[in-house]
Amino acid sequence: MSTRHWYLFLFLALLSFNLQSACGFGLEVGANCYGTYECKPGLFCYQSKCISPSGQACATNSDCPENFACRFQLCVDKTTLQSCSQTTTPCATGFSCVDGFCTKSGEGRTCRRDIDCPTGLVCDVENGSVCRQGNQCVENTDCAEGFICDRDRCIEDPNALECVVQDDCSSDEVCSNGVCIVP
């Protein structure tokens, strides 16, 4: 991408963000959503609801302030999460009750690669090697290197060659996080 195109892209992205903020575009906390792109800036879509993270990183609920729960290693407002009970208020199919809130089944399970996680979840090796929902995407360029867009989620490219050292990759690739990628 040329520098000129990059500046145009950046300008349009900032303009879009500013218009969303200024004109009130985007869904409010608790509104139904399909993806984070539908929520107001600063919110993200979790379990089909726009939720507000506190911005604080966490590993467990005890790391978060009062009325917040730890999801995706971020503290989120509990009022935006669906509460549950194993006996009286079960979760929908594909979700399980964890710490009193419905969580996608398998989320938080330890993993080494995406294949270790249930469908719809990815292995987040950079944040504790746990299964979580993958980043949302429309096309492959929306995903990080070594990942592709599959059913609107970034997943590890199954065709990428695994590597331990640079010699495991072809001359036009580099070994990055155990996968050969084109820089």
Short mmCIF file of the C-alpha atoms (twelve columns), coordinates in Angstrom:
data_MODEL
# 
_entry.id   MODEL 
# 
loop_
_atom_site.group_PDB 
_atom_site.id 
_atom_site.type_symbol 
_atom_site.label_atom_id 
_atom_site.label_alt_id 
_atom_site.label_comp_id 
_atom_site.label_asym_id 
_atom_site.label_seq_id 
_atom_site.Cartn_x 
_atom_site.Cartn_y 
_atom_site.Cartn_z 
_atom_site.pdbx_PDB_model_num 
ATOM 1   C CA . MET A 1   0.000   0.000   0.000  1 
ATOM 2   C CA . SER A 2   1.495   3.347   -0.984 1 
ATOM 3   C CA . THR A 3   2.018   6.093   1.575  1 
ATOM 4   C CA . ARG A 4   -0.657  8.193   -0.093 1 
ATOM 5   C CA . HIS A 5   -3.216  5.392   0.152  1 
ATOM 6   C CA . TRP A 6   -2.207  4.711   3.739  1 
ATOM 7   C CA . TYR A 7   -2.842  8.351   4.712  1 
ATOM 8   C CA . LEU A 8   -6.202  8.296   2.920  1 
ATOM 9   C CA . PHE A 9   -7.160  5.098   4.732  1 
ATOM 10  C CA . LEU A 10  -6.085  6.570   8.081  1 
ATOM 11  C CA . PHE A 11  -7.989  9.802   7.398  1 
ATOM 12  C CA . LEU A 12  -11.177 7.922   6.497  1 
ATOM 13  C CA . ALA A 13  -10.869 5.663   9.541  1 
ATOM 14  C CA . LEU A 14  -10.447 8.655   11.865 1 
ATOM 15  C CA . LEU A 15  -13.294 10.499  10.156 1 
ATOM 16  C CA . SER A 16  -15.540 7.469   10.576 1 
ATOM 17  C CA . PHE A 17  -14.607 7.152   14.251 1 
ATOM 18  C CA . ASN A 18  -15.207 10.857  14.871 1 
ATOM 19  C CA . LEU A 19  -18.556 10.792  13.062 1 
ATOM 20  C CA . GLN A 20  -19.630 7.777   15.087 1 
ATOM 21  C CA . SER A 21  -18.674 9.534   18.299 1 
ATOM 22  C CA . ALA A 22  -20.117 12.923  17.359 1 
ATOM 23  C CA . CYS A 23  -23.329 11.693  15.760 1 
ATOM 24  C CA . GLY A 24  -24.066 9.019   18.331 1 
ATOM 25  C CA . PHE A 25  -23.748 6.089   15.925 1 
ATOM 26  C CA . GLY A 26  -23.315 2.688   17.434 1 
ATOM 27  C CA . LEU A 27  -25.290 0.564   19.820 1 
ATOM 28  C CA . GLU A 28  -25.466 1.306   23.550 1 
ATOM 29  C CA . VAL A 29  -24.406 -1.019  26.392 1 
ATOM 30  C CA . GLY A 30  -26.759 -4.009  26.572 1 
ATOM 31  C CA . ALA A 31  -28.057 -3.679  22.989 1 
ATOM 32  C CA . ASN A 32  -28.142 -6.824  20.817 1 
ATOM 33  C CA . CYS A 33  -25.223 -7.020  18.361 1 
ATOM 34  C CA . TYR A 34  -23.626 -9.326  15.805 1 
ATOM 35  C CA . GLY A 35  -20.149 -7.804  16.020 1 
ATOM 36  C CA . THR A 36  -18.089 -5.189  17.845 1 
ATOM 37  C CA . TYR A 37  -18.300 -2.908  14.795 1 
ATOM 38  C CA . GLU A 38  -21.989 -2.325  15.657 1 
ATOM 39  C CA . CYS A 39  -21.298 -1.076  19.195 1 
ATOM 40  C CA . LYS A 40  -20.408 2.472   20.219 1 
ATOM 41  C CA . PRO A 41  -16.665 3.184   20.342 1 
ATOM 42  C CA . GLY A 42  -15.137 1.742   23.502 1 
ATOM 43  C CA . LEU A 43  -17.674 -1.102  23.710 1 
ATOM 44  C CA . PHE A 44  -17.390 -4.587  22.249 1 
ATOM 45  C CA . CYS A 45  -19.822 -7.340  21.309 1 
ATOM 46  C CA . TYR A 46  -19.869 -10.338 23.667 1 
ATOM 47  C CA . GLN A 47  -22.538 -13.050 23.604 1 
ATOM 48  C CA . SER A 48  -24.557 -10.890 21.172 1 
ATOM 49  C CA . LYS A 49  -24.631 -7.881  23.561 1 
ATOM 50  C CA . CYS A 50  -22.626 -4.633  23.525 1 
ATOM 51  C CA . ILE A 51  -20.592 -4.578  26.733 1 
ATOM 52  C CA . SER A 52  -18.223 -2.123  28.367 1 
ATOM 53  C CA . PRO A 53  -14.767 -3.229  29.502 1 
ATOM 54  C CA . SER A 54  -13.182 -1.418  32.422 1 
ATOM 55  C CA . GLY A 55  -9.921  -1.434  30.496 1 
ATOM 56  C CA . GLN A 56  -8.296  -3.320  33.350 1 
ATOM 57  C CA . ALA A 57  -6.489  -6.559  32.470 1 
ATOM 58  C CA . CYS A 58  -7.395  -9.618  34.529 1 
ATOM 59  C CA . ALA A 59  -6.897  -13.346 34.928 1 
ATOM 60  C CA . THR A 60  -9.801  -14.050 37.311 1 
ATOM 61  C CA . ASN A 61  -12.904 -12.225 38.559 1 
ATOM 62  C CA . SER A 62  -11.055 -11.268 41.761 1 
ATOM 63  C CA . ASP A 63  -8.723  -9.074  39.657 1 
ATOM 64  C CA . CYS A 64  -11.669 -6.845  38.666 1 
ATOM 65  C CA . PRO A 65  -13.430 -3.997  40.501 1 
ATOM 66  C CA . GLU A 66  -16.818 -4.559  42.142 1 
ATOM 67  C CA . ASN A 67  -19.644 -5.253  39.611 1 
ATOM 68  C CA . PHE A 68  -17.144 -6.345  36.937 1 
ATOM 69  C CA . ALA A 69  -16.247 -9.860  35.726 1 
ATOM 70  C CA . CYS A 70  -13.136 -11.128 33.939 1 
ATOM 71  C CA . ARG A 71  -13.833 -12.058 30.296 1 
ATOM 72  C CA . PHE A 72  -11.161 -12.308 27.563 1 
ATOM 73  C CA . GLN A 73  -8.584  -11.101 30.104 1 
ATOM 74  C CA . LEU A 74  -10.516 -7.793  30.423 1 
ATOM 75  C CA . CYS A 75  -12.816 -6.633  33.221 1 
ATOM 76  C CA . VAL A 76  -16.366 -6.135  31.861 1 
ATOM 77  C CA . ASP A 77  -19.504 -4.725  33.464 1 
ATOM 78  C CA . LYS A 78  -21.489 -7.631  34.991 1 
ATOM 79  C CA . THR A 79  -24.796 -5.917  34.219 1 
ATOM 80  C CA . THR A 80  -24.208 -6.539  30.512 1 
ATOM 81  C CA . LEU A 81  -23.547 -10.270 30.941 1 
ATOM 82  C CA . GLN A 82  -26.294 -12.893 31.080 1 
ATOM 83  C CA . SER A 83  -26.428 -14.279 34.611 1 
ATOM 84  C CA . CYS A 84  -27.054 -17.971 35.185 1 
ATOM 85  C CA . SER A 85  -27.389 -20.743 37.713 1 
ATOM 86  C CA . GLN A 86  -26.606 -24.407 37.085 1 
ATOM 87  C CA . THR A 87  -30.042 -25.388 38.395 1 
ATOM 88  C CA . THR A 88  -32.533 -22.534 38.018 1 
ATOM 89  C CA . THR A 89  -31.360 -20.419 35.059 1 
ATOM 90  C CA . PRO A 90  -29.399 -22.551 32.591 1 
ATOM 91  C CA . CYS A 91  -27.519 -21.045 29.642 1 
ATOM 92  C CA . ALA A 92  -28.421 -21.438 25.983 1 
ATOM 93  C CA . THR A 93  -26.987 -24.305 23.932 1 
ATOM 94  C CA . GLY A 94  -23.274 -23.780 23.301 1 
ATOM 95  C CA . PHE A 95  -22.805 -21.819 26.538 1 
ATOM 96  C CA . SER A 96  -22.024 -22.971 30.073 1 
ATOM 97  C CA . CYS A 97  -22.427 -21.297 33.456 1 
ATOM 98  C CA . VAL A 98  -19.044 -20.030 34.739 1 
ATOM 99  C CA . ASP A 99  -18.847 -17.905 37.893 1 
ATOM 100 C CA . GLY A 100 -22.569 -17.098 37.616 1 
ATOM 101 C CA . PHE A 101 -22.448 -15.867 33.998 1 
ATOM 102 C CA . CYS A 102 -23.072 -17.607 30.650 1 
ATOM 103 C CA . THR A 103 -19.811 -18.193 28.799 1 
ATOM 104 C CA . LYS A 104 -19.259 -19.853 25.431 1 
ATOM 105 C CA . SER A 105 -18.554 -23.530 26.151 1 
ATOM 106 C CA . GLY A 106 -14.829 -24.229 26.188 1 
ATOM 107 C CA . GLU A 107 -13.890 -20.588 26.756 1 
ATOM 108 C CA . GLY A 108 -10.970 -20.338 29.161 1 
ATOM 109 C CA . ARG A 109 -9.785  -23.905 28.469 1 
ATOM 110 C CA . THR A 110 -5.996  -24.139 28.100 1 
ATOM 111 C CA . CYS A 111 -4.678  -24.744 24.590 1 
ATOM 112 C CA . ARG A 112 -1.622  -24.698 22.335 1 
ATOM 113 C CA . ARG A 113 -3.322  -24.204 18.931 1 
ATOM 114 C CA . ASP A 114 -6.776  -23.302 17.594 1 
ATOM 115 C CA . ILE A 115 -7.545  -26.964 16.961 1 
ATOM 116 C CA . ASP A 116 -7.452  -27.525 20.762 1 
ATOM 117 C CA . CYS A 117 -10.495 -25.238 21.129 1 
ATOM 118 C CA . PRO A 118 -14.179 -25.843 20.297 1 
ATOM 119 C CA . THR A 119 -15.566 -24.446 17.018 1 
ATOM 120 C CA . GLY A 120 -15.872 -20.658 17.132 1 
ATOM 121 C CA . LEU A 121 -13.061 -20.235 19.662 1 
ATOM 122 C CA . VAL A 122 -9.358  -19.619 19.044 1 
ATOM 123 C CA . CYS A 123 -6.263  -20.264 21.136 1 
ATOM 124 C CA . ASP A 124 -4.967  -16.970 22.520 1 
ATOM 125 C CA . VAL A 125 -1.317  -17.949 23.062 1 
ATOM 126 C CA . GLU A 126 -0.276  -14.376 23.845 1 
ATOM 127 C CA . ASN A 127 -2.685  -14.086 26.799 1 
ATOM 128 C CA . GLY A 128 -2.339  -17.250 28.836 1 
ATOM 129 C CA . SER A 129 -2.862  -19.892 26.115 1 
ATOM 130 C CA . VAL A 130 -6.616  -20.122 26.665 1 
ATOM 131 C CA . CYS A 131 -9.558  -20.597 24.295 1 
ATOM 132 C CA . ARG A 132 -11.536 -17.418 23.602 1 
ATOM 133 C CA . GLN A 133 -13.659 -15.928 20.848 1 
ATOM 134 C CA . GLY A 134 -11.507 -14.968 17.856 1 
ATOM 135 C CA . ASN A 135 -11.232 -11.432 16.546 1 
ATOM 136 C CA . GLN A 136 -14.041 -10.555 14.164 1 
ATOM 137 C CA . CYS A 137 -13.209 -10.110 10.500 1 
ATOM 138 C CA . VAL A 138 -14.656 -9.717  7.029  1 
ATOM 139 C CA . GLU A 139 -11.576 -10.685 5.025  1 
ATOM 140 C CA . ASN A 140 -8.100  -12.121 5.645  1 
ATOM 141 C CA . THR A 141 -6.499  -8.659  5.790  1 
ATOM 142 C CA . ASP A 142 -8.532  -7.964  8.963  1 
ATOM 143 C CA . CYS A 143 -6.534  -10.673 10.752 1 
ATOM 144 C CA . ALA A 144 -3.000  -10.763 12.142 1 
ATOM 145 C CA . GLU A 145 -0.167  -12.451 10.261 1 
ATOM 146 C CA . GLY A 146 -0.525  -16.242 10.239 1 
ATOM 147 C CA . PHE A 147 -4.323  -16.012 10.588 1 
ATOM 148 C CA . ILE A 148 -7.178  -16.124 8.067  1 
ATOM 149 C CA . CYS A 149 -10.809 -15.029 8.215  1 
ATOM 150 C CA . ASP A 150 -13.136 -18.029 8.584  1 
ATOM 151 C CA . ARG A 151 -16.866 -17.536 9.245  1 
ATOM 152 C CA . ASP A 152 -16.268 -13.946 10.409 1 
ATOM 153 C CA . ARG A 153 -13.571 -14.952 12.948 1 
ATOM 154 C CA . CYS A 154 -9.767  -14.852 12.693 1 
ATOM 155 C CA . ILE A 155 -8.317  -18.343 13.057 1 
ATOM 156 C CA . GLU A 156 -4.829  -19.778 12.591 1 
ATOM 157 C CA . ASP A 157 -4.120  -20.444 8.915  1 
ATOM 158 C CA . PRO A 158 -4.329  -24.256 8.707  1 
ATOM 159 C CA . ASN A 159 -2.089  -24.173 5.616  1 
ATOM 160 C CA . ALA A 160 0.695   -22.291 7.378  1 
ATOM 161 C CA . LEU A 161 3.761   -24.411 8.013  1 
ATOM 162 C CA . GLU A 162 4.856   -24.843 11.602 1 
ATOM 163 C CA . CYS A 163 8.420   -23.856 12.447 1 
ATOM 164 C CA . VAL A 164 10.897  -23.845 15.282 1 
ATOM 165 C CA . VAL A 165 13.796  -22.131 13.509 1 
ATOM 166 C CA . GLN A 166 14.057  -19.941 10.410 1 
ATOM 167 C CA . ASP A 167 15.404  -22.860 8.343  1 
ATOM 168 C CA . ASP A 168 11.988  -24.550 8.673  1 
ATOM 169 C CA . CYS A 169 10.487  -21.850 6.407  1 
ATOM 170 C CA . SER A 170 10.986  -21.013 2.735  1 
ATOM 171 C CA . SER A 171 13.304  -18.152 1.748  1 
ATOM 172 C CA . ASP A 172 10.420  -15.644 1.376  1 
ATOM 173 C CA . GLU A 173 8.955   -16.440 4.827  1 
ATOM 174 C CA . VAL A 174 9.957   -15.866 8.435  1 
ATOM 175 C CA . CYS A 175 9.342   -18.029 11.483 1 
ATOM 176 C CA . SER A 176 7.008   -16.053 13.774 1 
ATOM 177 C CA . ASN A 177 5.312   -17.545 16.848 1 
ATOM 178 C CA . GLY A 178 5.858   -21.085 15.567 1 
ATOM 179 C CA . VAL A 179 4.363   -20.451 12.097 1 
ATOM 180 C CA . CYS A 180 5.983   -19.558 8.750  1 
ATOM 181 C CA . ILE A 181 4.563   -16.263 7.484  1 
ATOM 182 C CA . VAL A 182 5.305   -13.870 4.627  1 
ATOM 183 C CA . PRO A 183 6.510   -10.607 6.238  1 
# 
